[in-house]
CSV table of N, CA and C in Angstrom, one decimal:
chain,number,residue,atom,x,y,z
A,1,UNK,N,27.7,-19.9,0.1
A,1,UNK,CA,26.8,-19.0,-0.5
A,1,UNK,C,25.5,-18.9,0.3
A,2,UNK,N,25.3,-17.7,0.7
A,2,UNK,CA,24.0,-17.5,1.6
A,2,UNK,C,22.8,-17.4,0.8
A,3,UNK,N,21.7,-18.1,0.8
A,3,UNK,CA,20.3,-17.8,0.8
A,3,UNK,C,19.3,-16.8,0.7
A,4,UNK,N,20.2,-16.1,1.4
A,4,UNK,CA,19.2,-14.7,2.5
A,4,UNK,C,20.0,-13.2,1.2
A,5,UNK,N,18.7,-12.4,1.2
A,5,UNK,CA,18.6,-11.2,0.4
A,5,UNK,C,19.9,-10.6,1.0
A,6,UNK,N,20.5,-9.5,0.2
A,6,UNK,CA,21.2,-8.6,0.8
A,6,UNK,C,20.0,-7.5,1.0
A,7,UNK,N,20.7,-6.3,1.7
A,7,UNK,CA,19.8,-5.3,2.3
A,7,UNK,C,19.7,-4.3,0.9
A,8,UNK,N,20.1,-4.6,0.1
A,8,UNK,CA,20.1,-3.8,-1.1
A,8,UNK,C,18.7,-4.9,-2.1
A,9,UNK,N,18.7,-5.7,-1.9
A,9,UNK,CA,17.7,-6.4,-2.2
A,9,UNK,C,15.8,-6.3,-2.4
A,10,UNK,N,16.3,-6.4,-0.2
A,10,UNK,CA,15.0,-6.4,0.1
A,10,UNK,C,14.6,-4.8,-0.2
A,11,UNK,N,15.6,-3.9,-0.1
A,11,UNK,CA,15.1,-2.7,-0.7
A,11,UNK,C,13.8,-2.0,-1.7
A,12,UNK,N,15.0,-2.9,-2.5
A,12,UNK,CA,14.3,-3.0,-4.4
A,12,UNK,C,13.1,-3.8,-4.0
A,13,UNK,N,13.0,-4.6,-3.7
A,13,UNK,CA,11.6,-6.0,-3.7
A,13,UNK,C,10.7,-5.3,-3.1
A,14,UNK,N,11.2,-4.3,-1.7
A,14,UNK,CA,9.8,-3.2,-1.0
A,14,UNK,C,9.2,-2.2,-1.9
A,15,UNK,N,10.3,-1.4,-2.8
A,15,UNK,CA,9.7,-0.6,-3.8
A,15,UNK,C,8.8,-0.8,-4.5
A,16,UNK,N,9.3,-2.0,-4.9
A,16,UNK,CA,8.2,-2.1,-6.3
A,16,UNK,C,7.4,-2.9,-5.8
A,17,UNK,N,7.0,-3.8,-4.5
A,17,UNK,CA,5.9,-3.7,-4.2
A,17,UNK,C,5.1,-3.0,-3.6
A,18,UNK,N,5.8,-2.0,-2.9
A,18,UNK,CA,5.0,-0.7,-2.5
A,18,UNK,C,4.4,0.3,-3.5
A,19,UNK,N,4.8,-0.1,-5.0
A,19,UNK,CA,4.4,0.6,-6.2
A,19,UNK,C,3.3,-0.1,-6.6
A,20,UNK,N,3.2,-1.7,-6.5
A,20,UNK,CA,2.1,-2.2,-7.1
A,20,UNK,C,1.1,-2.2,-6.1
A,21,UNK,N,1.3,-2.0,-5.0
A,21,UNK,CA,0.1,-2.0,-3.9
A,21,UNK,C,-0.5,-0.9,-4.4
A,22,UNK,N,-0.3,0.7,-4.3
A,22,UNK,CA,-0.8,1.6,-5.2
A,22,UNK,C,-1.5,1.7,-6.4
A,23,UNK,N,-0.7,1.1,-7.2
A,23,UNK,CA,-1.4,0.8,-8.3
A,23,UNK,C,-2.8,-0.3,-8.2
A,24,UNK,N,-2.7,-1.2,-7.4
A,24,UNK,CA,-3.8,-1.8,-6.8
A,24,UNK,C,-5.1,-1.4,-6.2
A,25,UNK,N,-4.4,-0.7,-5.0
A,25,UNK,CA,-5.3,-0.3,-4.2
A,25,UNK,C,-5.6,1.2,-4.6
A,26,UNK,N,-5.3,2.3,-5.2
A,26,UNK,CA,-5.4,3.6,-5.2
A,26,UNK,C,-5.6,3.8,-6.7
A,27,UNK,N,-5.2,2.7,-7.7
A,27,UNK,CA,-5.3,3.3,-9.3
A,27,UNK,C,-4.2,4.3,-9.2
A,28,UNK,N,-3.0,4.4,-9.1
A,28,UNK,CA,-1.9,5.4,-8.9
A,28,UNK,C,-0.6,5.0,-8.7
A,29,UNK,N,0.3,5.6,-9.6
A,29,UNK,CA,1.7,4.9,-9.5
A,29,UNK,C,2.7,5.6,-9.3
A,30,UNK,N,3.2,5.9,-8.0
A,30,UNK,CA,4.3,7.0,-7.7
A,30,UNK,C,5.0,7.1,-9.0
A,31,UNK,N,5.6,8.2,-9.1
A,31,UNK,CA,6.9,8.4,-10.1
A,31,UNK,C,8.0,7.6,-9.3
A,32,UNK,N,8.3,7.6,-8.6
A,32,UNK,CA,9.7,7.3,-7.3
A,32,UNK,C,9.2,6.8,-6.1
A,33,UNK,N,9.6,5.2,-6.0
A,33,UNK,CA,9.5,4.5,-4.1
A,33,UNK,C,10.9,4.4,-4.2
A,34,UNK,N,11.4,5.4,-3.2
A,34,UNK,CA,12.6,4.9,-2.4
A,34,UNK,C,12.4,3.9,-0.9
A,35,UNK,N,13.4,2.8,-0.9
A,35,UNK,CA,12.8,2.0,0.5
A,35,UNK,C,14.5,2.4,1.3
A,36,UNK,N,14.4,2.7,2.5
A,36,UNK,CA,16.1,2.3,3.3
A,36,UNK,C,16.0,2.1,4.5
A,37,UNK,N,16.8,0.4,4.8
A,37,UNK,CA,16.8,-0.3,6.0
A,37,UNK,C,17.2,0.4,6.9
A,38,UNK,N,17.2,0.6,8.0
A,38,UNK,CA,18.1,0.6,9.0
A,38,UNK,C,17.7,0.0,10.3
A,39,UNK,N,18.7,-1.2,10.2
A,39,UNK,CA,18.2,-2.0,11.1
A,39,UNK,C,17.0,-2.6,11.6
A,40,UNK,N,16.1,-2.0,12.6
A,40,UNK,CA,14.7,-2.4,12.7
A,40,UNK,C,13.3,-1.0,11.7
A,41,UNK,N,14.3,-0.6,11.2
A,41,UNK,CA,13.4,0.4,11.1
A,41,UNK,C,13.5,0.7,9.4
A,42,UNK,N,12.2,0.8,9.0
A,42,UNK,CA,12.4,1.4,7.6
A,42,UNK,C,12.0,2.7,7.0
A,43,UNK,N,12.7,3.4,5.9
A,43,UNK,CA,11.9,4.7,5.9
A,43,UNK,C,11.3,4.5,3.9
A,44,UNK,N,10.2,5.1,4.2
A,44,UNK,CA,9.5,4.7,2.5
A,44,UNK,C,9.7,6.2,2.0
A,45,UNK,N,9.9,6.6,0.9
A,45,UNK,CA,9.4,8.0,0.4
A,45,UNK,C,9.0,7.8,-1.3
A,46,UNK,N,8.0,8.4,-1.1
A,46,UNK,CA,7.5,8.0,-2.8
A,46,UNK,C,6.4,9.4,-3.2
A,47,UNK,N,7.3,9.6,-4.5
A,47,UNK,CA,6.8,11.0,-5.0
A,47,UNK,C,6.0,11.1,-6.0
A,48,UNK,N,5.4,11.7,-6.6
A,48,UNK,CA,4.1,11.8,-7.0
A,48,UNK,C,3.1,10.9,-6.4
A,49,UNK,N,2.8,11.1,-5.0
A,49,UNK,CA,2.2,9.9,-4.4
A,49,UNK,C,0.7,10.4,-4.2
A,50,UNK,N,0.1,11.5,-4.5
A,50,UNK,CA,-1.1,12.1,-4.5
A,50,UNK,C,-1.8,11.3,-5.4
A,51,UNK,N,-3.1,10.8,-5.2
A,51,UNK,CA,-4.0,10.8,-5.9
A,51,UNK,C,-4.5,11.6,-6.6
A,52,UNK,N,-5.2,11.3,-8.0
A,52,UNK,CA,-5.9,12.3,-8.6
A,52,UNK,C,-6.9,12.8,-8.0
A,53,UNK,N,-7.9,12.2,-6.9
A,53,UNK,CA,-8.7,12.6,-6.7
A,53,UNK,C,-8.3,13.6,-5.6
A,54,UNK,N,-7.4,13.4,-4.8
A,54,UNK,CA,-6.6,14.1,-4.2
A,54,UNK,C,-6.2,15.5,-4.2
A,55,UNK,N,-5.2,15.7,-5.3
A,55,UNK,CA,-4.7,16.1,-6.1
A,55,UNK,C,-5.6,17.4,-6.1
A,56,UNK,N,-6.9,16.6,-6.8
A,56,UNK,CA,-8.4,17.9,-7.8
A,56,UNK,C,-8.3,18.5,-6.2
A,57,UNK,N,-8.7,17.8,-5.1
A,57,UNK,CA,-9.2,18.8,-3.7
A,57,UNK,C,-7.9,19.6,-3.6
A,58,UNK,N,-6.8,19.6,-3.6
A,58,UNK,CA,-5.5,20.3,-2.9
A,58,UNK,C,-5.8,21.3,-4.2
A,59,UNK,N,-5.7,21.1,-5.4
A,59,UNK,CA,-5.8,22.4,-6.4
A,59,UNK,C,-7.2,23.1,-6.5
A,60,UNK,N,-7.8,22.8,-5.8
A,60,UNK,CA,-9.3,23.3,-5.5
A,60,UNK,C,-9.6,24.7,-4.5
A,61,UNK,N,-8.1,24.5,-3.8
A,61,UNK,CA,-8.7,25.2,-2.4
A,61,UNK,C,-8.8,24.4,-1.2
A,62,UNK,N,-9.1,23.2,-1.3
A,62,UNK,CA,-9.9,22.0,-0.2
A,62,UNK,C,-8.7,21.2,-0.1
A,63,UNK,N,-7.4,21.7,0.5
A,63,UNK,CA,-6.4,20.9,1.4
A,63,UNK,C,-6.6,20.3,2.7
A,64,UNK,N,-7.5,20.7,3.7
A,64,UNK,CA,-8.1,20.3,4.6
A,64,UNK,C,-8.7,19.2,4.2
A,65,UNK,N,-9.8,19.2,3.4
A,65,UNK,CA,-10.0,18.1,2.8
A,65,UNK,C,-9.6,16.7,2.4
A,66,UNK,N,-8.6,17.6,1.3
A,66,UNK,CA,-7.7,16.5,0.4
A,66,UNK,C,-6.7,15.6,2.0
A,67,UNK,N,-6.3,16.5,2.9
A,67,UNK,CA,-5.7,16.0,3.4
A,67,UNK,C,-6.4,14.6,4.6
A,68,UNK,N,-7.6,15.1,4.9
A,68,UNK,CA,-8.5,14.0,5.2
A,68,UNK,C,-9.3,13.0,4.8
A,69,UNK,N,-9.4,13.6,3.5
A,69,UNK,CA,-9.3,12.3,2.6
A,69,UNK,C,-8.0,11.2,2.4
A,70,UNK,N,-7.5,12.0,2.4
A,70,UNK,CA,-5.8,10.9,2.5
A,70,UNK,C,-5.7,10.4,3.2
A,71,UNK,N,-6.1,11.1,4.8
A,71,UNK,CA,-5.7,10.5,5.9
A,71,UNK,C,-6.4,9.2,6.4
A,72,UNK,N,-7.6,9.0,5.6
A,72,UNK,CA,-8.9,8.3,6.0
A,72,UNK,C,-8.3,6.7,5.1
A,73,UNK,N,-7.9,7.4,3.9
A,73,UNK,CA,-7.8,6.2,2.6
A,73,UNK,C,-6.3,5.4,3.8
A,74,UNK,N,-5.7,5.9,3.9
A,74,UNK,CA,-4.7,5.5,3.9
A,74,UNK,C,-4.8,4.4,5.9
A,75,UNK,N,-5.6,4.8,6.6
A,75,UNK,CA,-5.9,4.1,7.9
A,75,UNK,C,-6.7,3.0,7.3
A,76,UNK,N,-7.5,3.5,6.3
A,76,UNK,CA,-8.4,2.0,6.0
A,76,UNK,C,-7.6,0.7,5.3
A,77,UNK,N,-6.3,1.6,4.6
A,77,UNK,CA,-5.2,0.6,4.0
A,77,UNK,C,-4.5,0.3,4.8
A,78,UNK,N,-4.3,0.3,5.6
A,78,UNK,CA,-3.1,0.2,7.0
A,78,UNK,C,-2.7,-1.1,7.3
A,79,UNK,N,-3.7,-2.1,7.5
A,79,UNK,CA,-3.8,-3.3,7.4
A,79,UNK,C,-2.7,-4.0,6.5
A,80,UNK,N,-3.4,-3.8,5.1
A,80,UNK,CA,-3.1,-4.1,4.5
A,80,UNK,C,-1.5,-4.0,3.5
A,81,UNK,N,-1.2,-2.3,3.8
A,81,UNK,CA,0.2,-1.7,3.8
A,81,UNK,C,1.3,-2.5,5.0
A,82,UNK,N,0.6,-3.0,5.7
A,82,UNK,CA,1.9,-3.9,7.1
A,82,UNK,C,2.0,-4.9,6.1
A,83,UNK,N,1.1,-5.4,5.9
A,83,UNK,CA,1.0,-7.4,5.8
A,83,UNK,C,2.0,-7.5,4.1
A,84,UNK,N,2.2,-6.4,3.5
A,84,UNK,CA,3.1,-6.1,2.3
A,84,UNK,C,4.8,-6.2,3.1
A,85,UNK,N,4.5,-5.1,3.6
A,85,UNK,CA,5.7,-5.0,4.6
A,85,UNK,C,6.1,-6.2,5.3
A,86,UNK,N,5.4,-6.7,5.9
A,86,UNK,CA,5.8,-7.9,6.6
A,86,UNK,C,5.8,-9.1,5.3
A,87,UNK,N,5.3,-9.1,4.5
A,87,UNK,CA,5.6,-10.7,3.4
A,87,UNK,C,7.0,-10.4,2.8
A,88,UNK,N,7.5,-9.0,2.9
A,88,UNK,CA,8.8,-9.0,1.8
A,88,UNK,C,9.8,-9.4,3.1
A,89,UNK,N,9.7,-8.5,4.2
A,89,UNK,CA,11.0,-8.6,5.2
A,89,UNK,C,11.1,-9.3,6.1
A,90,UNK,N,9.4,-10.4,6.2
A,90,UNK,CA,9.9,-11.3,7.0
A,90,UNK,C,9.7,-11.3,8.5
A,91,UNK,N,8.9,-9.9,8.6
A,91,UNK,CA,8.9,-10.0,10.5
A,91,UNK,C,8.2,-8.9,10.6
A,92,UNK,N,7.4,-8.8,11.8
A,92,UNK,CA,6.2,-8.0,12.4
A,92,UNK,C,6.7,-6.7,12.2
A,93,UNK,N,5.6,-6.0,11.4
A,93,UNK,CA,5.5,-4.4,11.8
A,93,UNK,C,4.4,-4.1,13.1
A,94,UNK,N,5.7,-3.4,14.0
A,94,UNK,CA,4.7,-2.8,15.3
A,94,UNK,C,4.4,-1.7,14.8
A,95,UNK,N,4.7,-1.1,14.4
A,95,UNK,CA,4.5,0.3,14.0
A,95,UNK,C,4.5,1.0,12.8
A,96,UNK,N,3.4,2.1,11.9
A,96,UNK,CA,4.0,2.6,10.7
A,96,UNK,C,3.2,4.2,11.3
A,97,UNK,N,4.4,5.2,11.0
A,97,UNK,CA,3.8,6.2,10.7
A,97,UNK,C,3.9,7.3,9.7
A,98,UNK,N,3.4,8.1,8.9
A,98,UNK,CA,2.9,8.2,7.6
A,98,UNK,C,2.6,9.4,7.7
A,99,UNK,N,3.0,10.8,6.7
A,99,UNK,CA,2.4,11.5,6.4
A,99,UNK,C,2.6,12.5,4.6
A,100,UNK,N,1.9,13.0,4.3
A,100,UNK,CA,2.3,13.4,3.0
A,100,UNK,C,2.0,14.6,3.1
A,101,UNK,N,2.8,15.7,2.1
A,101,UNK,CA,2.8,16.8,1.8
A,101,UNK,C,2.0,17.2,0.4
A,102,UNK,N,1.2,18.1,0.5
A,102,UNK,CA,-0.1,18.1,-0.4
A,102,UNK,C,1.0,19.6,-1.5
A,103,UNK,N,1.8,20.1,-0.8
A,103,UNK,CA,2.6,21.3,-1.9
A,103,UNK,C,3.8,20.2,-2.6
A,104,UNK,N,4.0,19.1,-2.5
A,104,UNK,CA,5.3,18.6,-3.1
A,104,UNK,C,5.3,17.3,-3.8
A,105,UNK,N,3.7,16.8,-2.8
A,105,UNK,CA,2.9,15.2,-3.6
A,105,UNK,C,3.6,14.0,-3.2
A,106,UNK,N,5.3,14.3,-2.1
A,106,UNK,CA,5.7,13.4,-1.4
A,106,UNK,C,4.7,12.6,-0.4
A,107,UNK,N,5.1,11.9,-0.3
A,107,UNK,CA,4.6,10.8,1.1
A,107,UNK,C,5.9,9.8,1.6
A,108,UNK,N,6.1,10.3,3.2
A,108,UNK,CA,7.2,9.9,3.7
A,108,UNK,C,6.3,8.5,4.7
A,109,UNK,N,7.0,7.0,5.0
A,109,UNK,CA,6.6,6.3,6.3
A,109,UNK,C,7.7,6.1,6.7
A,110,UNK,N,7.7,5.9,8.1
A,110,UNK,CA,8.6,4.9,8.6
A,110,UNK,C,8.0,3.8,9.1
A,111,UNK,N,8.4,2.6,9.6
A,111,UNK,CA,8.3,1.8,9.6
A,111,UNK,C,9.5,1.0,10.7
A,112,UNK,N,8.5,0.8,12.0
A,112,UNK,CA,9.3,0.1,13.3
A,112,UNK,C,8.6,-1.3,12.7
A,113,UNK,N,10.3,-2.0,13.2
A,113,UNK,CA,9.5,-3.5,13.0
A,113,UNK,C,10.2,-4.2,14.4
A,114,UNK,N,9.3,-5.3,14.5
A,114,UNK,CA,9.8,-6.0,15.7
A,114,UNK,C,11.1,-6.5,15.7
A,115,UNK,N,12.2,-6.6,15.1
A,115,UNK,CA,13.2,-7.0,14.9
A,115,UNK,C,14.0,-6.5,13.5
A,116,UNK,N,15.4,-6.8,13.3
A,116,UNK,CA,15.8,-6.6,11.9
A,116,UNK,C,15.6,-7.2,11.3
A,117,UNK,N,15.2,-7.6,9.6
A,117,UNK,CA,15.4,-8.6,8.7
A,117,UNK,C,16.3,-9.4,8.7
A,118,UNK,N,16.5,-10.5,8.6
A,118,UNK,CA,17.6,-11.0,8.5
A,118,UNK,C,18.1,-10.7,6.9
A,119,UNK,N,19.6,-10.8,6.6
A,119,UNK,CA,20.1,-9.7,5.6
A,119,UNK,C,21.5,-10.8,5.4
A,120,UNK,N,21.7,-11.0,4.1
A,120,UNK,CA,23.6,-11.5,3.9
A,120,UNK,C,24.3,-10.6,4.4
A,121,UNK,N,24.9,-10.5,5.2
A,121,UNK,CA,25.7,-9.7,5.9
A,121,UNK,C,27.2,-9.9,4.6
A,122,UNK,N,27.8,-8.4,4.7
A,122,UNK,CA,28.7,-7.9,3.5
A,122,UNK,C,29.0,-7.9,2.7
């Protein structure tokens, strides 16, 4: 009997910590975090992921805005969004790239890591 998460696991464990990071850091709780491994790479998508404050600029007229406000919040959390990523799976994020759609309230990342997680294989 192996030790080690299945990849259906570490999935679930990234969601819902990528839900409480939000709720932490942003006062805001996606409706939906989907997480899916592949291999070195992860993809996040979580919907209703606008902030309210967000949100008021995109319904305002001020998408330019809203969108640089997001873009600003979300570099300053960057840090801190890896070191999440890296405590559940276990191995270095080199890479996250990130963007959200201000008409649909998605927000898509992926996520290069230095290696794959180690996983119960089958």
């Amino acid at each position: 009997m192996s030790s080690l998460p299945t990849r259906e696991q570490l999935e679930s464990l990234l969601a819902q910590r990528v839900q409480i990071f939000y709720q932490k850091y942003l006062e805001h709780c996606p409706s939906n975090v989907f997480c899916n491994l592949f291999e070195d790479k992860v993809a996040i998508v979580l919907e209703n992921s606008l902030t309210p404050s967000t949100q008021l600029l995109a319904d305002a007229g001020q998408q330019e805005l809203a969108k640089k406000v997001r873009n600003d919040v979300q570099k300053a959390l960057e840090p801190q969004f890896k070191a999440v990523i890296e405590e559940v799976l276990g191995v270095p994020v080199i890479d996250l790239l990130s963007n959200a759609t201000l008409e649909t309230g998605r927000t898509a990342t992926i996520v290069v890591l230095a290696q794959p997680p180690q996983v119960q294989l089958g």
